[in-house]
mmCIF file of C-alpha atoms and ligand atoms in Angstrom:
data_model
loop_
_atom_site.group_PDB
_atom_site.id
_atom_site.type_symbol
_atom_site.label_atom_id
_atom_site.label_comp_id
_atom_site.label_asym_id
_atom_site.label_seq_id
_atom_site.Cartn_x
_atom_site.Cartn_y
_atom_site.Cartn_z
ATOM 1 C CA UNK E 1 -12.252 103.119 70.634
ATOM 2 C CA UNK E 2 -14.645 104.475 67.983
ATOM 3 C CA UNK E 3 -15.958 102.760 64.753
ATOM 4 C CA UNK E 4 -15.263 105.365 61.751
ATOM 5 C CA UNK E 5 -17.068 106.569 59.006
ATOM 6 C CA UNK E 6 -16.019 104.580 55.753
ATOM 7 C CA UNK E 7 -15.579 106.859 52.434
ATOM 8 C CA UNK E 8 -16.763 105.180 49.298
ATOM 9 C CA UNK E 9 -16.048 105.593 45.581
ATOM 10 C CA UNK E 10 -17.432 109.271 44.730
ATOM 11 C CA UNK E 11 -15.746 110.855 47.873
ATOM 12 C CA UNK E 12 -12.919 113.118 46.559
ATOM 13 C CA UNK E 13 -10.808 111.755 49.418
ATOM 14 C CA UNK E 14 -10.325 108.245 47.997
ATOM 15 C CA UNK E 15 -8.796 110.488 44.895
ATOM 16 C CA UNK E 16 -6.566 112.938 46.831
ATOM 17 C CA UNK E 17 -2.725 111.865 47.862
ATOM 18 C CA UNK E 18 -2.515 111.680 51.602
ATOM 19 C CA UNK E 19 0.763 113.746 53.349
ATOM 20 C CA UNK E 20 3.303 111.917 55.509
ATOM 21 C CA UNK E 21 2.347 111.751 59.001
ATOM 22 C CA UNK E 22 4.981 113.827 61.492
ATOM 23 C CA UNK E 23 3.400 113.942 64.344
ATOM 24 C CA UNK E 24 3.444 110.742 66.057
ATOM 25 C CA UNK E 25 1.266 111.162 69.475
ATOM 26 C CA UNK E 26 -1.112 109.559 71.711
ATOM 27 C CA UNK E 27 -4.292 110.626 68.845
ATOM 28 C CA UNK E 28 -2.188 108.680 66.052
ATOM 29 C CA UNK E 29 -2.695 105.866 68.297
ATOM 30 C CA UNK E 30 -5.954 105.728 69.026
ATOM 31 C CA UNK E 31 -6.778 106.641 65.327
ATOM 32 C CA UNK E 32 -4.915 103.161 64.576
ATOM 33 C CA UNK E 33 -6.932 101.439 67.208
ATOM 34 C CA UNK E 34 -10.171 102.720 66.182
ATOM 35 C CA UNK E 35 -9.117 101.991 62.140
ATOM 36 C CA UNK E 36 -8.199 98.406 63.326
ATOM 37 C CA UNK E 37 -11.594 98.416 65.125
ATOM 38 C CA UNK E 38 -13.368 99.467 61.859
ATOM 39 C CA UNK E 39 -11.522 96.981 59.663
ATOM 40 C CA UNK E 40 -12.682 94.372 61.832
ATOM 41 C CA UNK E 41 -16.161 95.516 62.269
ATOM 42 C CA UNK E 42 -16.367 95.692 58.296
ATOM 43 C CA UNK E 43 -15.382 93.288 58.059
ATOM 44 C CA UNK E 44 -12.142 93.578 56.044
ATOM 45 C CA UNK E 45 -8.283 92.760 56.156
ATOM 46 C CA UNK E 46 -6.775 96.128 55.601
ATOM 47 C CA UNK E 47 -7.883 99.892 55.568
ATOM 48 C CA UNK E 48 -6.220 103.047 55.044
ATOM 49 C CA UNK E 49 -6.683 106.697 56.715
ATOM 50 C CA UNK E 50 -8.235 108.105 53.318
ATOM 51 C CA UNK E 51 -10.923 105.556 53.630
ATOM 52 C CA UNK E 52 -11.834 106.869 56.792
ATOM 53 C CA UNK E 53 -11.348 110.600 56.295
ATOM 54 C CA UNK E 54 -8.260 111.601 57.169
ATOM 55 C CA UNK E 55 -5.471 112.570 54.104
ATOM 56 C CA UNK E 56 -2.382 110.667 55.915
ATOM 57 C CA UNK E 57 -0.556 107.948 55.266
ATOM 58 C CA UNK E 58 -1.411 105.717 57.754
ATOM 59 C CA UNK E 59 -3.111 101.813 57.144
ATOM 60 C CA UNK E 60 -3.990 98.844 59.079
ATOM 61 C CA UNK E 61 -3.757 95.407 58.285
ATOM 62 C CA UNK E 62 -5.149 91.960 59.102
ATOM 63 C CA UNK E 63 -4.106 88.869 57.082
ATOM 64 C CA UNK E 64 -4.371 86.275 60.249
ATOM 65 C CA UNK E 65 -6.133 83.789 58.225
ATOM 66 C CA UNK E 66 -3.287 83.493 55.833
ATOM 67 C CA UNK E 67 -0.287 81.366 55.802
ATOM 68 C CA UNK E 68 1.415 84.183 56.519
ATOM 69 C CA UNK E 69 0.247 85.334 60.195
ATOM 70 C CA UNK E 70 0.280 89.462 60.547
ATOM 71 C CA UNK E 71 -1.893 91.843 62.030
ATOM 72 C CA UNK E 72 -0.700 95.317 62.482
ATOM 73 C CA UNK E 73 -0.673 99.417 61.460
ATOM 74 C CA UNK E 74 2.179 100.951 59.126
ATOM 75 C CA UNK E 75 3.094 105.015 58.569
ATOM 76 C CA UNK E 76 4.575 106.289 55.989
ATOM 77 C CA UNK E 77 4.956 103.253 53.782
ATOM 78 C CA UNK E 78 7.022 102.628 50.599
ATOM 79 C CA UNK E 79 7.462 100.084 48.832
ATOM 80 C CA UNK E 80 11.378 99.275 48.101
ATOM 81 C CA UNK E 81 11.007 95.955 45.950
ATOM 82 C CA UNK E 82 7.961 94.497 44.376
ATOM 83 C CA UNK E 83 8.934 91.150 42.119
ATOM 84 C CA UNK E 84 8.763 90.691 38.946
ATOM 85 C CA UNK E 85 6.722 87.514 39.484
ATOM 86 C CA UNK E 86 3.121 88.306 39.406
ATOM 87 C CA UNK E 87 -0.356 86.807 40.091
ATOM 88 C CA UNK E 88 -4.120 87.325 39.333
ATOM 89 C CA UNK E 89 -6.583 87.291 42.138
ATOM 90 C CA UNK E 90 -10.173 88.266 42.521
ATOM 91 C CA UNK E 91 -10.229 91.678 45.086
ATOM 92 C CA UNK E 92 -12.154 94.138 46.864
ATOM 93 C CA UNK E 93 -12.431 97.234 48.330
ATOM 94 C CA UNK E 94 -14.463 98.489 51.619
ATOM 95 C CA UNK E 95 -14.791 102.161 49.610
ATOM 96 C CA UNK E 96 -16.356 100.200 46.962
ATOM 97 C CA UNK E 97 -19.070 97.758 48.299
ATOM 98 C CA UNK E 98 -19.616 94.283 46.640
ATOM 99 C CA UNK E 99 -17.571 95.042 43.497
ATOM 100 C CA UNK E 100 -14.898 92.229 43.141
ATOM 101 C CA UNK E 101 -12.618 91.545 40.418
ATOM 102 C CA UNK E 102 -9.589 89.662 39.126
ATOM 103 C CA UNK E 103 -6.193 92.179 39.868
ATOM 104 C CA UNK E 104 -2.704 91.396 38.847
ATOM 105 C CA UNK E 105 -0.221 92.388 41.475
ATOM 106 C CA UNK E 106 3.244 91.111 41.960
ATOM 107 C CA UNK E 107 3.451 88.348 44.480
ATOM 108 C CA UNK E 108 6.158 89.712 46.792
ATOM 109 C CA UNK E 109 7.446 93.074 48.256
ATOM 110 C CA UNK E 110 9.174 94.603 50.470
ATOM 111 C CA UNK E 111 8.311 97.708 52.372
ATOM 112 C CA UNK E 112 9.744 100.197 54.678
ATOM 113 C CA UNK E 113 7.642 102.423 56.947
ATOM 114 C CA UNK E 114 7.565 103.414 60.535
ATOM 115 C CA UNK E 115 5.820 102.582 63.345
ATOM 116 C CA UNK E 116 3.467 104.459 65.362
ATOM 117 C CA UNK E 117 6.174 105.922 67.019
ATOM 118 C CA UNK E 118 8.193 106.710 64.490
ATOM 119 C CA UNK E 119 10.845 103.873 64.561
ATOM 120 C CA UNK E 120 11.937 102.728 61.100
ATOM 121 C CA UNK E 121 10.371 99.029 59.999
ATOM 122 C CA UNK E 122 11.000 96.853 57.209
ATOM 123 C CA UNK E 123 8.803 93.953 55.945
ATOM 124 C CA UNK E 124 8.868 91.508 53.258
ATOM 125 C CA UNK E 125 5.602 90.226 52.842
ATOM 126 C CA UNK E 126 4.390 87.713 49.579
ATOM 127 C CA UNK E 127 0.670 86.468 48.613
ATOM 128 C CA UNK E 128 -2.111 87.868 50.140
ATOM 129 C CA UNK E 129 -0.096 90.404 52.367
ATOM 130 C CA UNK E 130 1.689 90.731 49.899
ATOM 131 C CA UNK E 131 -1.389 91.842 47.980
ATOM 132 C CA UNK E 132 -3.046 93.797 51.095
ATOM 133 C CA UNK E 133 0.273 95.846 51.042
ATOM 134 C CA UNK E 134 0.004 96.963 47.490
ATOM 135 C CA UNK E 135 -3.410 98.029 47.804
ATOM 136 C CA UNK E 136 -3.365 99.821 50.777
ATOM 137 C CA UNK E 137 -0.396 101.429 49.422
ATOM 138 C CA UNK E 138 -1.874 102.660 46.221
ATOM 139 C CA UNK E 139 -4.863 104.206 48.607
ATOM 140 C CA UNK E 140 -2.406 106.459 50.078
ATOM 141 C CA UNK E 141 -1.958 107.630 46.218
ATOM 142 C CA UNK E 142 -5.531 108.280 46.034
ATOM 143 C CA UNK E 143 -5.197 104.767 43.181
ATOM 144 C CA UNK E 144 -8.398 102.051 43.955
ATOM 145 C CA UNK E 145 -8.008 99.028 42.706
ATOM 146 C CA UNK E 146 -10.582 99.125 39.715
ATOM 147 C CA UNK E 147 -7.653 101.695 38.146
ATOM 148 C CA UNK E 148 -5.451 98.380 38.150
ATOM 149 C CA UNK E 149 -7.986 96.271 36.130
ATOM 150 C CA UNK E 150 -7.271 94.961 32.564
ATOM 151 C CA UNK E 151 -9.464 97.655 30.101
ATOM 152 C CA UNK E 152 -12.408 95.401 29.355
ATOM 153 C CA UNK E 153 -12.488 94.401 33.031
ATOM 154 C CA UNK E 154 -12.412 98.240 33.736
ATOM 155 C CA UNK E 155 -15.657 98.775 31.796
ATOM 156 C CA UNK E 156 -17.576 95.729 33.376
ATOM 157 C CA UNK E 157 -16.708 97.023 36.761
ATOM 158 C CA UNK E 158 -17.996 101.090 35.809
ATOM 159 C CA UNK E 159 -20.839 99.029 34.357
ATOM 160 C CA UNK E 160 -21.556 97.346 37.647
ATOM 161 C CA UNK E 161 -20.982 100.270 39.772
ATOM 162 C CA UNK E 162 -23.336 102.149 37.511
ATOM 163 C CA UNK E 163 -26.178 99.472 37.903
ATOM 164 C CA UNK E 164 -25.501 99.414 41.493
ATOM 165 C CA UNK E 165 -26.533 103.088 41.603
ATOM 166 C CA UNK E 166 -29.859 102.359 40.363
ATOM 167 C CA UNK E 167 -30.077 99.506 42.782
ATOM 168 C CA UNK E 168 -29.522 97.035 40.023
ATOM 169 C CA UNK E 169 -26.868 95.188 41.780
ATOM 170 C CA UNK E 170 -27.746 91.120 42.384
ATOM 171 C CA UNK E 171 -27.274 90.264 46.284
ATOM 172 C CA UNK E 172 -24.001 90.444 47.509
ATOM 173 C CA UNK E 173 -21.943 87.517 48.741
ATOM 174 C CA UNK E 174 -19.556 87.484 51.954
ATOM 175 C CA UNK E 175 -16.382 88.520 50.418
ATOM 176 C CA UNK E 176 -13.108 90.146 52.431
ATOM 177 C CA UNK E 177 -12.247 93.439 50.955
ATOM 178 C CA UNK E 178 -9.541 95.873 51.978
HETATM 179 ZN ZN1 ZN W 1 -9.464 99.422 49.397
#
């Protein structure tokens, strides 16, 4: 196990699709194991492979606190059916420290991927997985979750990242981000 180097806005990774993963060995996972080990250390409750350096499509996942108990690494993932229902709630991103802001995402999916081994999985998840899943998701499009924002709310967050940059940022507060 091996804590990994975590991208952040800037690094062309974060920007480039990640391929499908085909090989699925005994270094998939351990790379899952030491992703899990870096989303904990973070701390966060997901992370994807861009986010660590490596182009595949591949995250990890941690939404124990929730109502709805799951822990756990998906390859490959699509999502099949996302609601029409939606909801607004404030989120984060590890490749994007202490930057957190209001995203509207639907409130349920359903997603198929595969395992580290290959076999085929299906999950419906809704609320905060829910919301994990979609954002992890979009990493693996090279999409972060300031793209999502509502226009104005776009151009207070570039304005915030900007400040940050000169070291302008006020002190962060313990948030989860994914
Ligand atoms: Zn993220």
């Amino acid at each position: 196990m091996a804590l990994l180097r975590l991208r952040t806005l800037g690094d062309p990774i974060l920007r480039s699709p990640s391929a499908e993963v085909t090989t699925f060995d005994a270094d998939l996972a351990s790379f899952a194991d030491d992703m899990l080990e870096t989303m904990d250390d973070a701390p966060g409750v997901g992370l994807a492979a861009p986010q660590v350096g490596r182009a595949v499509r591949l995250f990890v996942y941690d939404a124990r606190d929730e109502d709805e108990p799951a822990r756990g690494s998906m390859v490959n993932p699509t999502i099949v059916w996302m609601s029409e229902e939606t909801e607004e709630m404030e989120e984060g991103c590890l490749s994007i420290p202490d930057t957190y802001f209001p995203v509207v995402r639907s409130v349920a999916v359903r997603v198929e991927a595969v395992d580290l081994t290959g076999s085929p999985l299906e999950v419906e998840a809704q609320g905060f997985l829910a919301r994990i899943f979609q954002h992890e998701i979009d990493h693996l499009d090279g999409i972060l979750f300031i793209d999502r924002l509502a226009p104005e709310l776009r151009k207070e967050a570039m304005r915030a990242l900007r400040d940050q940059d000169f070291g302008m940022a006020p002190p962060s507060r313990p948030r989860r981000a994914l």
